[in-house]
Short mmCIF file of C-alpha atoms in Angstrom, two decimals:
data_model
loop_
_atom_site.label_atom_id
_atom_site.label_comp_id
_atom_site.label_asym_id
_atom_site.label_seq_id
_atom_site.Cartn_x
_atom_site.Cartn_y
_atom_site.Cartn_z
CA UNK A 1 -23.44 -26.40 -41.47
CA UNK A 2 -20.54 -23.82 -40.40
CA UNK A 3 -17.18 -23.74 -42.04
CA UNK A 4 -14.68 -24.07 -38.96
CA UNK A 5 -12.13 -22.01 -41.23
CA UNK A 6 -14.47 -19.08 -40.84
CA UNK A 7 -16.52 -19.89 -37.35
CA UNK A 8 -15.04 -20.39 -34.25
CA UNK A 9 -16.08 -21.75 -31.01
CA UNK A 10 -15.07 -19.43 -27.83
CA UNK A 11 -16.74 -19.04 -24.27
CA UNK A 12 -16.92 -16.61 -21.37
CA UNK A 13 -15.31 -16.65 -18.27
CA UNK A 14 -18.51 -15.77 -16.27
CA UNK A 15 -19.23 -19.27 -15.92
CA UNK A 16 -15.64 -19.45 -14.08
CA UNK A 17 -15.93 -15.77 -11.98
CA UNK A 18 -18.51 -13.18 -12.38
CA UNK A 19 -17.78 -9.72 -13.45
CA UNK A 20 -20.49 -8.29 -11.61
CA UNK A 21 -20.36 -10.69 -8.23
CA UNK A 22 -17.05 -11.41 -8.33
CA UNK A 23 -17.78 -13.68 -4.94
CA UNK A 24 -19.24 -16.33 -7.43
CA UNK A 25 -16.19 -18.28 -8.33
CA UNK A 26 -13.39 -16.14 -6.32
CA UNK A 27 -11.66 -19.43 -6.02
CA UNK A 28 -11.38 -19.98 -9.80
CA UNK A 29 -7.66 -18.45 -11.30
CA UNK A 30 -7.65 -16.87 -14.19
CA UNK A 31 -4.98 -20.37 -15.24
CA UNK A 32 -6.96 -22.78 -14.10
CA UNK A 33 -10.45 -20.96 -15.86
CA UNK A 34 -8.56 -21.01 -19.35
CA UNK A 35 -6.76 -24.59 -18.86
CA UNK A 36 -10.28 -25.96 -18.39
CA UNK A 37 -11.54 -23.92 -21.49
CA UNK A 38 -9.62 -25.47 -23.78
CA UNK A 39 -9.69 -29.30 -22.23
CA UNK A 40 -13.46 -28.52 -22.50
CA UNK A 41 -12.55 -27.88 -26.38
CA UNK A 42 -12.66 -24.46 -26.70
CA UNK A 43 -10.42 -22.22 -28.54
CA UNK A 44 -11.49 -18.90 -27.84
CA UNK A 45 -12.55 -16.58 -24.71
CA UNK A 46 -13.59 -13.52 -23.53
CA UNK A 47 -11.78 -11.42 -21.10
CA UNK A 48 -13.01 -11.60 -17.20
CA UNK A 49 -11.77 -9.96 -13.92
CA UNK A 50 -9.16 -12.47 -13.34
CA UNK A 51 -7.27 -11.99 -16.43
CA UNK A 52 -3.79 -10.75 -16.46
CA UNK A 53 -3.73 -6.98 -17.31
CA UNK A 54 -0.11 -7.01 -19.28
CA UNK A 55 -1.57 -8.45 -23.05
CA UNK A 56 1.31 -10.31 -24.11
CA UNK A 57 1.54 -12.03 -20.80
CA UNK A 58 -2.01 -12.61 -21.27
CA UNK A 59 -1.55 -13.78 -25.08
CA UNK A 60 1.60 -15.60 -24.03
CA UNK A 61 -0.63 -17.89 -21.38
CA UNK A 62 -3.15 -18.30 -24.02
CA UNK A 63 -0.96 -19.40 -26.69
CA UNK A 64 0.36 -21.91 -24.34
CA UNK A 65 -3.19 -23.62 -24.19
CA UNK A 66 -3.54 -22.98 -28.32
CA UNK A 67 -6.37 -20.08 -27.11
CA UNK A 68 -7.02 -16.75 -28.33
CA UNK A 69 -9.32 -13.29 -27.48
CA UNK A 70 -12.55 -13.60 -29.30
CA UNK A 71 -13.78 -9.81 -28.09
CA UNK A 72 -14.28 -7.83 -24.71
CA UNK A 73 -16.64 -6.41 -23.09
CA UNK A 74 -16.97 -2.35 -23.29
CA UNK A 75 -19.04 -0.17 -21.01
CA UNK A 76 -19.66 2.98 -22.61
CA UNK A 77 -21.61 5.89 -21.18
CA UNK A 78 -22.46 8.05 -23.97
CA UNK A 79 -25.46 9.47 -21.96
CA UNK A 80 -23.81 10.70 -19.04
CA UNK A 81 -20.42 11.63 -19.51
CA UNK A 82 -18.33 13.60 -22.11
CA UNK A 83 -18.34 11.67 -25.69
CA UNK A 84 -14.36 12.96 -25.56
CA UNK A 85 -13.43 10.80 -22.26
CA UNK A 86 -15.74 7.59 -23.57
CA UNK A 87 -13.36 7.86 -26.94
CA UNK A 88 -10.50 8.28 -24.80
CA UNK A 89 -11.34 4.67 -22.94
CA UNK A 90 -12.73 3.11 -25.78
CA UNK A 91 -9.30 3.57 -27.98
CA UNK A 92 -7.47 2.11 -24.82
CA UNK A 93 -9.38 -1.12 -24.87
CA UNK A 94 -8.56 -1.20 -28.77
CA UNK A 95 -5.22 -0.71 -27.93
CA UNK A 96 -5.07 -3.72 -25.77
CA UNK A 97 -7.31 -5.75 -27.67
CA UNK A 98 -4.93 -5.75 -30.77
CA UNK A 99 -2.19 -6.59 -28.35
CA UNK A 100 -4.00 -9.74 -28.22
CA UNK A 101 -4.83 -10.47 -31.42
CA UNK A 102 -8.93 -9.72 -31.35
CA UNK A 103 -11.19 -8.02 -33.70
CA UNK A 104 -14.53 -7.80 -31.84
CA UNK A 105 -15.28 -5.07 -29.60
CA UNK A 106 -18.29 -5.88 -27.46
CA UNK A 107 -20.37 -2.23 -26.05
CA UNK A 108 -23.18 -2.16 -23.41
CA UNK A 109 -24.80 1.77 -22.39
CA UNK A 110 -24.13 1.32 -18.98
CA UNK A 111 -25.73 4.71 -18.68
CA UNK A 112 -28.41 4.08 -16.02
CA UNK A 113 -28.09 0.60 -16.07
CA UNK A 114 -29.78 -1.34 -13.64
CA UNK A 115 -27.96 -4.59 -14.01
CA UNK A 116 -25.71 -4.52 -11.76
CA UNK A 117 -28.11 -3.42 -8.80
CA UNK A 118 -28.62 -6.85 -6.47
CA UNK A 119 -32.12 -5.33 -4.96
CA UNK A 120 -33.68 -3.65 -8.07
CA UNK A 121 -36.49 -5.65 -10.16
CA UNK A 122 -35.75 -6.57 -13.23
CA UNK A 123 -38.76 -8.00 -15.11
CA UNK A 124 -41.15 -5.53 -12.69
CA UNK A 125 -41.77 -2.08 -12.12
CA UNK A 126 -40.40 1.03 -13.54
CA UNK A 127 -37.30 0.89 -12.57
CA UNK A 128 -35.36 0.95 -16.59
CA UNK A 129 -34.59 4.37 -17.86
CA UNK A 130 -36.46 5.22 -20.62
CA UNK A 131 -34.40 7.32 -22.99
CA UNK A 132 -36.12 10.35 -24.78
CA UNK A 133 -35.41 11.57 -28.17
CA UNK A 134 -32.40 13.86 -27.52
CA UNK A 135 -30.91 10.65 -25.50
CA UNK A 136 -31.35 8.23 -28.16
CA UNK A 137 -29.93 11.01 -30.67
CA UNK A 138 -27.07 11.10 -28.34
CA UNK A 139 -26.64 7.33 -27.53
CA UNK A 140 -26.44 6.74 -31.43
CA UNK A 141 -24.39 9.20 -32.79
CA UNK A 142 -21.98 8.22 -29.95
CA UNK A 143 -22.41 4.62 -31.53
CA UNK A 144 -21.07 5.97 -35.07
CA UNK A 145 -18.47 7.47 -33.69
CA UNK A 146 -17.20 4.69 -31.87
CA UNK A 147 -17.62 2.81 -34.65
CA UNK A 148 -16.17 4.31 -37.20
CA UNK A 149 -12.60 4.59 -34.89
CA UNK A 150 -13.38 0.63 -34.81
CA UNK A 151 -13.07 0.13 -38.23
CA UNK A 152 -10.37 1.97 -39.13
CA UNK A 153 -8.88 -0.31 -36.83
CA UNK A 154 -9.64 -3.32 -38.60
CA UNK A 155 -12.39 -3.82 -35.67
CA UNK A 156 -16.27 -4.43 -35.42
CA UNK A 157 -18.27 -2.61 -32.49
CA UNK A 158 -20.84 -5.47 -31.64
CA UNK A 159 -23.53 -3.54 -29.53
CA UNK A 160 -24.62 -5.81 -26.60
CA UNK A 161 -28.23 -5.65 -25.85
CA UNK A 162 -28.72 -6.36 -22.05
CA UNK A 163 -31.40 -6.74 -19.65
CA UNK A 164 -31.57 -4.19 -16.98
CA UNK A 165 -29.85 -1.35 -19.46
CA UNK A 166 -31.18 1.16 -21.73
CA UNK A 167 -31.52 -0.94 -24.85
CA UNK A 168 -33.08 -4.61 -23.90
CA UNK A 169 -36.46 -4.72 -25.74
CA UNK A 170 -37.47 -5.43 -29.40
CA UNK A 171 -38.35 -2.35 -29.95
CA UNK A 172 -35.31 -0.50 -28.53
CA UNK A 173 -33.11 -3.12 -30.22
CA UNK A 174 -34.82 -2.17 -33.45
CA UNK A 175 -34.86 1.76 -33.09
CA UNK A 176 -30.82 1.55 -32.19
CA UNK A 177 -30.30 -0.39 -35.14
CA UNK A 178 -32.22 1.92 -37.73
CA UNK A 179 -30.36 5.05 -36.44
CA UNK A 180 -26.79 3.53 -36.25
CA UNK A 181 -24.90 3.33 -39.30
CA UNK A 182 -24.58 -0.74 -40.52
CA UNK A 183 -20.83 0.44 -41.72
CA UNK A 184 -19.95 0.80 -38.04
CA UNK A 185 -22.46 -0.90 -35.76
CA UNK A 186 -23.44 -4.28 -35.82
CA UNK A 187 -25.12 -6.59 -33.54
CA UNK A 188 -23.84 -8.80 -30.90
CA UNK A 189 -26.67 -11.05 -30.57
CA UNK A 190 -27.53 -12.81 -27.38
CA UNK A 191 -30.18 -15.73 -27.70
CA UNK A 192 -30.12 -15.38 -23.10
CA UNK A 193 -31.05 -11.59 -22.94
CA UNK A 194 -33.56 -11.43 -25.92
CA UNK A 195 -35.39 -14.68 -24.52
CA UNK A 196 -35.20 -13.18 -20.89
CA UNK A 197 -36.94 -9.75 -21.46
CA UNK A 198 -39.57 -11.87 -23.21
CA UNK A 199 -38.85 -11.31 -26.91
CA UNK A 200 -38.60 -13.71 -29.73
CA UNK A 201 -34.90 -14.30 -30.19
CA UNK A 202 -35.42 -16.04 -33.40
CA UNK A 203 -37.15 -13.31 -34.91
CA UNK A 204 -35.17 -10.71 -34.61
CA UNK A 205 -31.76 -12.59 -35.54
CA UNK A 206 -33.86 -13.12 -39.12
CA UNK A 207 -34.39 -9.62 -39.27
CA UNK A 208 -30.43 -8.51 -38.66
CA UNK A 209 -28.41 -11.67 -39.55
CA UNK A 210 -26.59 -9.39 -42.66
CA UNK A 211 -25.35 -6.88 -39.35
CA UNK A 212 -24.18 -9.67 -36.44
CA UNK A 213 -21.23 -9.34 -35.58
CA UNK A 214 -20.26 -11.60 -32.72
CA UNK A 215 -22.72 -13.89 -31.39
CA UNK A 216 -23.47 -15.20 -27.34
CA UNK A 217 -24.83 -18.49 -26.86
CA UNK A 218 -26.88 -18.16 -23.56
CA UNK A 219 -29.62 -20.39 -22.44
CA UNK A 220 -32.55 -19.89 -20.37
CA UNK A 221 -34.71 -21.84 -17.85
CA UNK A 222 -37.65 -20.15 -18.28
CA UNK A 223 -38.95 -21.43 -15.16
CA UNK A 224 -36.50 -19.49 -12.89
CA UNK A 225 -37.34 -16.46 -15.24
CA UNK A 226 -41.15 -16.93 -14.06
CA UNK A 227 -39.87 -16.98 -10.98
CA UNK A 228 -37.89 -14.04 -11.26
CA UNK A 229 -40.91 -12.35 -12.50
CA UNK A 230 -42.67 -13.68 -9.50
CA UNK A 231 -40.54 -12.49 -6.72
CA UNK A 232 -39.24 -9.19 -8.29
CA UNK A 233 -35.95 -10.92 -8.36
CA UNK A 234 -33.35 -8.35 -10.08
CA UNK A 235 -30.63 -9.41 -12.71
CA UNK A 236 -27.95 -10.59 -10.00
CA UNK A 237 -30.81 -12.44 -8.44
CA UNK A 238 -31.75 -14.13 -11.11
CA UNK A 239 -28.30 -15.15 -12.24
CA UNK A 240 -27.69 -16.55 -8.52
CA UNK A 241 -30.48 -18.33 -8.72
CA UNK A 242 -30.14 -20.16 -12.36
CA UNK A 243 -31.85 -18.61 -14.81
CA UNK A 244 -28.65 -18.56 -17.11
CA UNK A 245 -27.21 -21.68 -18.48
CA UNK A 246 -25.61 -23.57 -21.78
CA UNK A 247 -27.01 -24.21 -24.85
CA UNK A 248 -28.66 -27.65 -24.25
CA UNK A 249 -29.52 -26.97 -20.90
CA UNK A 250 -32.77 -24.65 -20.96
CA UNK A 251 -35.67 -23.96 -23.22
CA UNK A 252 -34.06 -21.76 -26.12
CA UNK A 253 -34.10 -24.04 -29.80
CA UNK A 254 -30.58 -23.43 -30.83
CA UNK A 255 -31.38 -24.88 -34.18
CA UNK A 256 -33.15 -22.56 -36.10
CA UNK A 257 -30.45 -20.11 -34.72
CA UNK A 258 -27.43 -21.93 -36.29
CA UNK A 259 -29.97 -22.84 -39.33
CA UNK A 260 -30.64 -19.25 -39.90
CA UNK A 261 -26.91 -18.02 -39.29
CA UNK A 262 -25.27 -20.55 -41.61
CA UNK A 263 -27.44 -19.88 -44.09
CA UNK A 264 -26.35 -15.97 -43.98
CA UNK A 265 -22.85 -17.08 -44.04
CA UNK A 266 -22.34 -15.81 -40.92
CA UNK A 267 -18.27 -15.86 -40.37
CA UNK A 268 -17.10 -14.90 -36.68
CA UNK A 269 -17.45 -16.52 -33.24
CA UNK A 270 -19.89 -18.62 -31.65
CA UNK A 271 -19.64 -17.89 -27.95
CA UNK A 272 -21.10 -19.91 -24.86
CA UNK A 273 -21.85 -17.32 -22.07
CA UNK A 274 -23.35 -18.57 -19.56
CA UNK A 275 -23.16 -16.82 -15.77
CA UNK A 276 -23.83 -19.37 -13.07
CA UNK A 277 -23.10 -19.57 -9.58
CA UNK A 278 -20.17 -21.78 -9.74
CA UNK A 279 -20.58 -23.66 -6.36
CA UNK A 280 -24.04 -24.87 -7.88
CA UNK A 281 -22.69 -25.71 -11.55
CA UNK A 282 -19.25 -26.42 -11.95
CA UNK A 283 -17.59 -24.89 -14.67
CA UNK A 284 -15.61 -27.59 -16.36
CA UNK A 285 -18.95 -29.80 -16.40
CA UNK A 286 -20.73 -27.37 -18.11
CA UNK A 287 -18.47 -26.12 -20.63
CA UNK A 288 -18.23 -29.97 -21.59
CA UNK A 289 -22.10 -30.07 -22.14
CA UNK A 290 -22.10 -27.47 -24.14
CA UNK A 291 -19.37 -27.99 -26.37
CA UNK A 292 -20.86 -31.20 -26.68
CA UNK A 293 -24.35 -29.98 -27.73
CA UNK A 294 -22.54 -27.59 -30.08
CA UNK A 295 -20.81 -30.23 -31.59
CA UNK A 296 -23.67 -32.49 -32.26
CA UNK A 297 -25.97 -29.83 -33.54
CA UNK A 298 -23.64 -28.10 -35.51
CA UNK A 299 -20.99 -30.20 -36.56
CA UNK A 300 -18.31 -27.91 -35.38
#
C-alpha cells in the first residue's frame, strides 16, 4: 500500500507528557519516552516539553535509538501580535529544526485559542473566536509569508487545524485553504480533530490529498466526545477523560484514509498522536497497539 522508502512511521510524545498539562506524565523522561518509541517500532517523533533544548544533543540521543524529528509544533499568532516578531520565532524553530534533520514545520493560530483553557466548553457555547474578514485576510497572508521562508528552506508549513482555535471547522478549514497559496501551505491533516468538531474526516482528506503535508493519526471514542458535549467538558477535559486514543482503539475507519492517501502517492510521515492521561493508558502499551494496527492495515 505505502512505499516505506517514501512513508515513515513517527509518533508524538503527548501520549508520554502533555504539552498543555504537563502533570499528565511528569514522571515520564524525555530518555525513557523515546527508548520506548522505538522498542514500540517507531522511527520518528515529534518534539514535547521534555526534550533536550541543545539539537545535536537531542539528535545525538536520537541517533542512538536509530530515531529522527518528523516536524514540531509552531504556535503562531498572526492575529495579535506584529507579523515581524512571529517571523522572528518562526525562523528560530527552522533554525533548530534543521539542526535536527526535519523538514515539516507544524503551525496552529494560537490567536484566541481556547484549547488550552481547562474550564471553557469546547463543543458548547460561543466561546471560539470567530474571525472577520480583515482577520482572515491577515491570518492568511501571514500563512504565505511563513511559508514561503519555509520553502526556501527546503521546508513544508503543515497548518494544524485544532479544536478550540480559530480554524477547526469544515468550513474554516476550507476558506484557509482557498486563500493560502498551495506553493507554501499545505495541510497537516488530523483524522482526531476533524472527527471531534463533528466533521467528516474522510471527506475532506479527498478533497486536499494533492496539499497534505504531514499527517496525525488520532483516534476518537466518540462516546466520551458525547459526553464531552454533554457536560460542557472543554479540550483539556476531554483529553483527561479519554476521548483521544490510537488508531485501532476508537471509532475513526483508518482504511479509507490510508486507501485514499496511497493512492495520491502521498510521501511523508504517518504520525500516531494520541494525548492520554498516562496513569490511565500507559504509553508503551499503546504505542504497541498502534504500531501493530498500522502494521496490519497498512503493511508498513
Amino acid at each position: 500500500m505505502f512505499d516505506p522508502k517514501t512513508v515513515k512511521l513517527g509518533i508524538a510524545p503527548i501520549g508520554w507528557c502533555n504539552d498543555d498539562m504537563p502533570e499528565l506524565g511528569a514522571e515520564n523522561t524525555f530518555r525513557q519516552t523515546v527508548s520506548e518509541m522505538a522498542l514500540a517500532g517507531f522511527t520518528g517523533c515529534e518534539i514535547g516539553n521534555k526534550y533536550p533544548s541543545d539539537p545535536t544533543e537531542l539528535k545525538a540521543q536520537l541517533d542512538l535509538r536509530g530515531m529522527r524529528i518528523a516536524s514540531r509544533w509552531f504556535s503562531s499568532f498572526l492575529l495579535t501580535r506584529p507579523c515581524e516578531e512571529v517571523e522572528a520565532e518562526f525562523v528560530r524553530e527552522l533554525d533548530f529544526l534543521a539542526a535536527v534533520g526535519a523538514d515539516r514545520i507544524n503551525v496552529s493560530e494560537q490567536s484566541y485559542s481556547i484549547q488550552g483553557q481547562m474550564d471553557t466548553p469546547v463543543l458548547t457555547g460561543n466561546h471560539r473566536h470567530v474571525m472577520d474578514d480583515a482577520e482572515w485576510d491577515r491570518l492568511c497572508d501571514g500563512l504565505n509569508k511563513l511559508g514561503r521562508i519555509a520553502a526556501d528552506r527546503g521546508f513544508r508549513l503543515c497548518f494544524h487545524h485544532h479544536m478550540g482555535t480559530v480554524v477547526q471547522t469544515a468550513e474554516e478549514t476550507d476558506r484557509m485553504m482557498a486563500n493560502t497559496d498551495p506553493r507554501y501551505v499545505f495541510l497537516c491533516y488530523d483524522t482526531g480533530h476533524f472527527t471531534f468538531a463533528g466533521e467528516d474526516p474522510l471527506s475532506m482528506l479527498k478533497k486536499y490529498v494533492d496539499r497534505v503535508g504531514h499527517v496525525h493519526l488520532k483516534d476518537m471514542r466518540l462516546a466520551v466526545v458525547e459526553e464531552a458535549r454533554k457536560n460542557d467538558w472543554s479540550f483539556l477535559q476531554a483529553v483527561r477523560n479519554g476521548a483521544f486514543t490510537v488508531p485501532g482503539d476508537g471509532n475513526v475507519d483508518f482504511d479509507p484514509v490510508f486507501r485514499v492517501l496511497s493512492d495520491a502517492g502521498y510521501q511523508g510521515w504517518l504520525l500516531v498522536e494520541a494525548e492520554q492521561d498516562p496513569a490511565r493508558a500507559d504509553p508503551l502499551e499503546y504505542a504497541m497497539k498502534a504500531r501493530a494496527y498500522i502494521r496490519e492495515h497498512t503493511g508498513l
